Tab-separated table of C-alpha atoms in Angstrom:
chain	number	residue	atom	x	y	z
F	1	MET	CA	-27.606	-64.772	66.140
F	2	GLU	CA	-29.209	-62.750	63.326
F	3	SER	CA	-28.385	-64.223	59.888
F	4	GLU	CA	-26.382	-62.256	57.521
F	5	VAL	CA	-28.584	-63.206	54.521
F	6	ASP	CA	-32.133	-63.849	54.001
F	7	SER	CA	-34.123	-65.564	51.206
F	8	VAL	CA	-36.785	-63.484	49.526
F	9	VAL	CA	-39.102	-64.579	46.733
F	10	GLY	CA	-40.488	-61.839	44.539
F	11	ALA	CA	-43.719	-62.070	42.491
F	12	GLY	CA	-43.014	-64.539	39.592
F	13	GLN	CA	-39.243	-64.683	40.440
F	14	GLU	CA	-36.903	-67.250	41.768
F	15	SER	CA	-35.570	-67.222	45.268
F	16	VAL	CA	-32.732	-64.726	45.765
F	17	GLU	CA	-30.346	-64.131	48.556
F	18	LEU	CA	-30.325	-60.610	50.154
F	19	SER	CA	-28.352	-59.449	53.034
F	20	VAL	CA	-30.040	-58.055	56.136
F	21	ALA	CA	-28.855	-54.555	55.232
F	22	GLU	CA	-30.379	-54.896	51.775
F	23	LEU	CA	-33.607	-56.080	53.286
F	24	ASP	CA	-33.636	-53.076	55.655
F	25	ARG	CA	-33.315	-50.630	52.701
F	26	VAL	CA	-36.284	-52.307	50.917
F	27	LEU	CA	-38.232	-52.202	54.219
F	28	GLN	CA	-37.430	-48.416	54.739
F	29	ILE	CA	-38.798	-47.700	51.289
F	30	GLN	CA	-42.027	-49.495	51.988
F	31	GLN	CA	-42.341	-47.855	55.375
F	32	SER	CA	-41.779	-44.370	53.959
F	33	ILE	CA	-44.119	-44.908	50.941
F	34	PHE	CA	-47.046	-46.436	52.975
F	35	THR	CA	-46.825	-43.755	55.586
F	36	GLN	CA	-47.453	-41.316	52.788
F	37	VAL	CA	-50.313	-43.333	51.398
F	38	ALA	CA	-51.852	-43.658	54.864
F	39	THR	CA	-51.717	-39.780	55.313
F	40	ASN	CA	-53.382	-39.265	51.838
F	41	VAL	CA	-50.406	-37.640	50.117
F	42	ASP	CA	-51.149	-37.051	46.413
F	43	HIS	CA	-50.450	-40.284	44.422
F	44	LEU	CA	-48.144	-38.453	42.027
F	45	VAL	CA	-46.050	-37.020	44.939
F	46	VAL	CA	-45.811	-40.540	46.357
F	47	LEU	CA	-44.689	-42.116	43.071
F	48	ASN	CA	-42.113	-39.461	42.557
F	49	SER	CA	-40.827	-40.068	46.064
F	50	LEU	CA	-40.652	-43.814	45.197
F	51	CYS	CA	-38.620	-43.048	42.164
F	52	LYS	CA	-36.103	-40.828	44.000
F	53	MET	CA	-35.639	-43.364	46.710
F	54	ALA	CA	-35.043	-46.080	44.073
F	55	GLU	CA	-32.469	-43.829	42.248
F	56	GLY	CA	-30.743	-43.336	45.592
F	57	LEU	CA	-29.964	-47.032	45.667
F	58	LEU	CA	-28.469	-47.190	42.209
F	59	PRO	CA	-26.177	-44.219	41.551
F	60	ASN	CA	-26.059	-42.669	38.162
F	61	SER	CA	-29.587	-43.763	37.366
F	62	VAL	CA	-33.100	-42.568	36.760
F	63	ALA	CA	-36.367	-44.203	37.804
F	64	SER	CA	-39.641	-43.955	35.942
F	65	VAL	CA	-43.223	-45.156	36.057
F	66	MET	CA	-45.023	-45.722	32.665
F	67	LEU	CA	-48.701	-46.403	32.485
F	68	GLN	CA	-50.681	-48.045	29.647
F	69	ASP	CA	-53.606	-46.197	28.257
F	70	GLN	CA	-56.459	-48.746	28.323
F	71	SER	CA	-58.164	-47.324	25.352
F	72	THR	CA	-55.209	-47.209	23.023
F	73	GLY	CA	-52.873	-49.839	24.564
F	74	LEU	CA	-49.918	-47.264	24.420
F	75	LEU	CA	-47.598	-46.329	27.212
F	76	ASN	CA	-46.937	-42.935	28.549
F	77	VAL	CA	-44.706	-41.705	31.389
F	78	LEU	CA	-46.636	-41.133	34.562
F	79	CYS	CA	-43.753	-39.897	36.663
F	80	ALA	CA	-40.006	-39.691	36.142
F	81	PRO	CA	-38.710	-36.937	38.407
F	82	SER	CA	-35.169	-36.928	37.193
F	83	VAL	CA	-35.895	-37.348	33.494
F	84	PRO	CA	-35.879	-34.149	31.397
F	85	GLN	CA	-39.112	-33.188	29.792
F	86	GLN	CA	-37.434	-33.911	26.301
F	87	GLY	CA	-36.888	-37.465	27.344
F	88	ILE	CA	-40.436	-37.824	28.626
F	89	ASP	CA	-41.809	-36.353	25.318
F	90	VAL	CA	-39.937	-38.851	23.145
F	91	LEU	CA	-41.428	-41.683	25.107
F	92	LYS	CA	-44.931	-40.556	24.589
F	93	ASN	CA	-47.301	-43.190	23.146
F	94	LEU	CA	-44.793	-46.080	23.318
F	95	ARG	CA	-46.164	-49.284	21.805
F	96	PRO	CA	-45.554	-52.434	23.798
F	97	GLY	CA	-43.759	-54.963	21.718
F	98	THR	CA	-40.544	-56.899	21.145
F	99	GLU	CA	-38.517	-53.881	19.972
F	100	GLY	CA	-40.106	-51.327	22.265
F	101	GLY	CA	-37.324	-51.060	24.787
F	102	SER	CA	-37.261	-52.592	28.289
F	103	CYS	CA	-40.657	-51.129	29.347
F	104	GLY	CA	-42.420	-51.933	26.016
F	105	ASN	CA	-41.136	-55.536	26.357
F	106	ALA	CA	-42.031	-55.764	30.048
F	107	VAL	CA	-45.611	-54.883	29.361
F	108	PHE	CA	-45.822	-56.904	26.252
F	109	ARG	CA	-44.259	-60.040	27.749
F	110	ASN	CA	-45.668	-59.403	31.235
F	111	GLU	CA	-42.209	-60.304	32.767
F	112	PRO	CA	-39.187	-58.462	34.068
F	113	ILE	CA	-36.689	-57.246	31.326
F	114	TYR	CA	-33.159	-56.598	32.220
F	115	VAL	CA	-31.222	-55.038	29.360
F	116	THR	CA	-27.501	-54.404	30.109
F	117	ASP	CA	-26.496	-52.783	26.886
F	118	THR	CA	-29.148	-50.790	25.023
F	119	PHE	CA	-26.783	-49.836	22.171
F	120	THR	CA	-26.719	-53.315	20.866
F	121	ASP	CA	-29.779	-55.165	22.344
F	122	SER	CA	-32.445	-55.968	19.675
F	123	ARG	CA	-35.241	-55.209	22.094
F	124	TRP	CA	-34.283	-51.439	21.819
F	125	ILE	CA	-34.447	-51.199	18.054
F	126	ASP	CA	-37.322	-48.912	18.096
F	127	LEU	CA	-35.790	-46.648	20.685
F	128	ARG	CA	-32.259	-46.711	19.577
F	129	GLN	CA	-32.140	-42.890	18.913
F	130	ILE	CA	-33.174	-42.262	22.504
F	131	VAL	CA	-30.193	-44.331	23.555
F	132	TYR	CA	-27.719	-42.209	21.621
F	133	ASP	CA	-29.420	-38.841	22.559
F	134	PHE	CA	-29.359	-39.484	26.257
F	135	ASN	CA	-26.409	-41.998	26.609
F	136	LEU	CA	-28.924	-44.525	28.125
F	137	CYS	CA	-26.572	-47.490	28.596
F	138	SER	CA	-28.810	-50.068	30.467
F	139	CYS	CA	-32.594	-50.362	31.484
F	140	TRP	CA	-34.165	-52.794	33.806
F	141	SER	CA	-37.925	-52.835	33.840
F	142	MET	CA	-40.527	-54.547	35.831
F	143	PRO	CA	-44.214	-54.888	34.790
F	144	ILE	CA	-46.875	-53.290	37.009
F	145	ARG	CA	-49.647	-55.786	37.335
F	146	ASN	CA	-53.197	-55.238	38.446
F	147	GLU	CA	-55.219	-57.463	40.884
F	148	VAL	CA	-55.676	-60.194	38.147
F	149	GLY	CA	-52.078	-60.207	37.079
F	150	LYS	CA	-52.506	-58.226	33.865
F	151	PRO	CA	-49.755	-55.712	33.062
F	152	ILE	CA	-50.868	-52.074	33.234
F	153	GLY	CA	-47.478	-50.326	33.073
F	154	SER	CA	-43.819	-50.581	34.116
F	155	PHE	CA	-41.582	-49.478	36.801
F	156	ALA	CA	-37.921	-49.052	35.565
F	157	LEU	CA	-34.459	-48.072	36.501
F	158	SER	CA	-32.424	-46.773	33.656
F	159	SER	CA	-28.586	-46.195	33.995
F	160	PHE	CA	-25.939	-44.271	32.341
F	161	GLU	CA	-23.554	-47.177	32.747
F	162	HIS	CA	-23.698	-50.765	31.350
F	163	ARG	CA	-24.936	-52.711	34.228
F	164	THR	CA	-26.400	-56.081	35.152
F	165	PRO	CA	-28.862	-55.978	38.027
F	166	SER	CA	-28.038	-57.598	41.325
F	167	ALA	CA	-30.496	-59.681	43.301
F	168	PHE	CA	-31.111	-56.658	45.520
F	169	HIS	CA	-32.012	-54.423	42.493
F	170	LYS	CA	-34.225	-57.108	41.061
F	171	ARG	CA	-36.054	-57.202	44.337
F	172	LEU	CA	-36.116	-53.422	44.535
F	173	LEU	CA	-37.903	-53.308	41.123
F	174	ASP	CA	-40.392	-56.106	42.173
F	175	VAL	CA	-41.219	-54.166	45.392
F	176	GLY	CA	-41.405	-50.887	43.541
F	177	ALA	CA	-43.847	-52.228	40.869
F	178	SER	CA	-45.999	-53.671	43.615
F	179	ILE	CA	-46.090	-50.446	45.518
F	180	VAL	CA	-47.003	-48.500	42.334
F	181	ASN	CA	-49.910	-50.931	41.802
F	182	ILE	CA	-51.134	-50.332	45.385
F	183	VAL	CA	-50.829	-46.575	45.029
F	184	LEU	CA	-52.654	-46.532	41.625
F	185	ALA	CA	-55.479	-48.815	42.984
F	186	LYS	CA	-56.066	-46.529	45.979
F	187	TYR	CA	-56.200	-43.486	43.689
F	188	THR	CA	-58.554	-45.178	41.231
F	189	ARG	CA	-60.796	-46.202	44.185
F	190	GLU	CA	-60.862	-42.739	45.510
F	191	GLN	CA	-61.703	-41.292	42.057
F	192	GLN	CA	-64.539	-43.701	41.690
F	193	LEU	CA	-65.965	-42.864	45.083
F	194	GLU	CA	-65.708	-39.095	44.312
F	195	GLN	CA	-67.467	-39.649	41.006
F	196	ASN	CA	-70.186	-41.567	42.660
F	197	ARG	CA	-70.424	-38.782	45.333
F	198	GLN	CA	-70.786	-36.161	42.526
F	199	ARG	CA	-73.399	-38.161	40.750
F	200	LEU	CA	-75.454	-38.511	43.921
F	201	ILE	CA	-75.144	-34.763	44.602
F	202	TYR	CA	-76.098	-33.897	41.092
F	203	ALA	CA	-79.193	-36.293	41.285
F	204	LEU	CA	-80.208	-34.749	44.599
F	205	GLU	CA	-79.940	-31.177	43.285
F	206	HIS	CA	-81.262	-31.550	39.736
F	207	ASP	CA	-84.611	-32.432	38.093
F	208	GLN	CA	-84.348	-35.680	36.362
F	209	LEU	CA	-86.722	-34.787	33.376
F	210	THR	CA	-85.304	-31.412	32.347
F	211	GLY	CA	-81.859	-31.553	33.949
F	212	LEU	CA	-82.468	-28.207	35.522
F	213	PRO	CA	-81.405	-27.588	39.169
F	214	ASN	CA	-84.319	-28.189	41.472
F	215	LYS	CA	-85.783	-26.441	44.573
F	216	SER	CA	-83.149	-27.850	46.857
F	217	LYS	CA	-80.380	-26.310	44.732
F	218	LEU	CA	-82.318	-23.042	44.568
F	219	LEU	CA	-82.467	-22.889	48.373
F	220	ILE	CA	-78.782	-23.410	48.613
F	221	ARG	CA	-78.113	-20.570	46.213
F	222	LEU	CA	-80.493	-18.228	48.042
F	223	ARG	CA	-78.961	-18.917	51.436
F	224	ALA	CA	-75.403	-18.632	50.177
F	225	SER	CA	-75.764	-15.297	48.433
F	226	ILE	CA	-75.098	-12.113	50.295
F	227	THR	CA	-75.944	-9.751	47.376
F	228	ASN	CA	-79.275	-8.335	46.253
F	229	GLN	CA	-81.280	-11.074	44.559
F	230	SER	CA	-84.245	-11.238	42.253
F	231	LEU	CA	-86.463	-14.268	41.954
F	232	LEU	CA	-89.325	-14.666	39.402
F	233	LEU	CA	-91.687	-17.646	39.886
F	234	LEU	CA	-93.729	-19.105	37.011
F	235	ASN	CA	-96.602	-21.426	37.395
F	236	LEU	CA	-98.251	-23.241	34.429
F	237	ASP	CA	-101.872	-22.942	34.979
F	238	ASN	CA	-103.964	-26.081	34.290
F	239	PHE	CA	-100.952	-28.127	33.342
F	240	SER	CA	-102.801	-31.210	34.665
F	241	PHE	CA	-105.389	-30.774	31.760
F	242	ILE	CA	-102.515	-31.371	29.355
F	243	ASN	CA	-101.442	-34.555	31.050
F	244	THR	CA	-105.083	-35.824	31.079
F	245	ALA	CA	-105.802	-34.821	27.393
F	246	TYR	CA	-102.615	-35.742	25.754
F	247	GLY	CA	-100.947	-38.199	28.103
F	248	PRO	CA	-97.880	-37.846	30.525
F	249	ASP	CA	-95.285	-38.405	27.789
F	250	PHE	CA	-96.596	-35.337	25.824
F	251	GLY	CA	-96.688	-33.495	29.105
F	252	ASP	CA	-92.981	-34.301	29.753
F	253	GLN	CA	-92.049	-33.069	26.245
F	254	PHE	CA	-94.148	-29.872	26.931
F	255	LEU	CA	-92.178	-29.114	30.134
F	256	CYS	CA	-88.869	-29.679	28.441
F	257	GLN	CA	-89.868	-27.214	25.770
F	258	VAL	CA	-91.013	-24.752	28.328
F	259	ALA	CA	-87.480	-24.856	29.867
F	260	GLN	CA	-85.827	-24.293	26.520
F	261	VAL	CA	-88.018	-21.331	25.903
F	262	LEU	CA	-87.317	-19.899	29.227
F	263	LYS	CA	-83.572	-20.240	28.700
F	264	GLN	CA	-83.821	-18.357	25.494
F	265	VAL	CA	-86.083	-15.560	26.796
F	266	SER	CA	-83.999	-14.974	29.869
F	267	PRO	CA	-80.433	-15.997	29.097
F	268	ASP	CA	-79.050	-13.989	32.093
F	269	ALA	CA	-81.201	-15.917	34.608
F	270	ASN	CA	-80.376	-19.075	36.439
F	271	LEU	CA	-83.320	-21.336	35.560
F	272	PHE	CA	-84.775	-23.901	38.150
F	273	ARG	CA	-87.669	-26.334	38.034
F	274	ILE	CA	-89.040	-26.203	41.532
F	275	ASN	CA	-92.184	-28.327	41.125
F	276	ALA	CA	-94.120	-30.375	38.622
F	277	ASP	CA	-95.428	-27.261	36.776
F	278	GLU	CA	-93.396	-24.469	38.420
F	279	PHE	CA	-90.190	-22.844	37.203
F	280	ALA	CA	-88.085	-20.062	38.826
F	281	LEU	CA	-85.884	-17.467	37.225
F	282	TYR	CA	-83.180	-16.568	39.621
F	283	PHE	CA	-81.031	-13.337	39.253
F	284	GLU	CA	-78.122	-13.672	41.728
F	285	ASN	CA	-77.156	-9.988	41.383
F	286	GLY	CA	-80.840	-8.757	41.345
F	287	LEU	CA	-82.676	-6.764	38.597
F	288	SER	CA	-83.309	-3.125	38.586
F	289	ASP	CA	-86.622	-3.723	36.778
F	290	LEU	CA	-88.303	-7.095	37.632
F	291	ALA	CA	-91.518	-5.823	36.131
F	292	ALA	CA	-89.799	-5.464	32.771
F	293	GLU	CA	-88.509	-9.030	32.952
F	294	ILE	CA	-92.025	-10.226	33.697
F	295	GLU	CA	-93.331	-8.507	30.571
F	296	GLN	CA	-90.589	-10.007	28.518
F	297	VAL	CA	-91.539	-13.583	29.582
F	298	ARG	CA	-95.394	-13.129	29.590
F	299	PRO	CA	-95.874	-13.334	25.728
F	300	TYR	CA	-94.413	-16.679	25.493
F	301	PHE	CA	-96.870	-18.270	27.959
């Protein structure tokens, strides 16, 4: 016979007794969220969905995710689908600390914080006006921890009633915080991969010395355009003599200076470095008088 209760141990929490029905609710949330994650739903959509599902398991409440800015150490709301913008604004740049509300304390202490009366609890001194303005009666917050256990934010349920969390709601917060960490870690990895991909593409399509687009990038532009195009090629005669006489470092400085001059002389052109001593001025929409452009460039070289 299936047991009516089951023992569940959350991260950093004592063993608690949950009914089979309560366990099923938690598992349904996990299944729904991880299905969204597996199908690459946007991370903010996923987290908003998590908040809404958590709110559905605690009537007359709102759920929120706050994230710590690693450069300033301050907390800001990442998502809170049922919180009005005014409430999100007043929580901007919340400093973690002993009087910074449930979320500020959860991050500061790196432990769950369950406040049943925000009107009198000393941990809400800095945020007491928010309590009065929004009739926020209780707030339970769980730290979101990274892979090494360091707090990076909070997952919270705030209620408009004075409440003490049940074992089920403690477990819900614990699971929710873990889910947030997984979603954010996936998003961070994807961002890093995309940044690496963009850096690689940039390196393949740009000249390392001048930073100008290279021949590969020019060919892409030429093949992609369907308009009349104009292309002016410039070759620096006897450039090898400069390298021989003055050294490669001087030669590199000379090429960079050439690039700067060409940008000034032909500001409407797309400038490319297509070889060691060759540049290209590309006019995507064409030029009515290419000869005039040549005469404009000639005096500088």
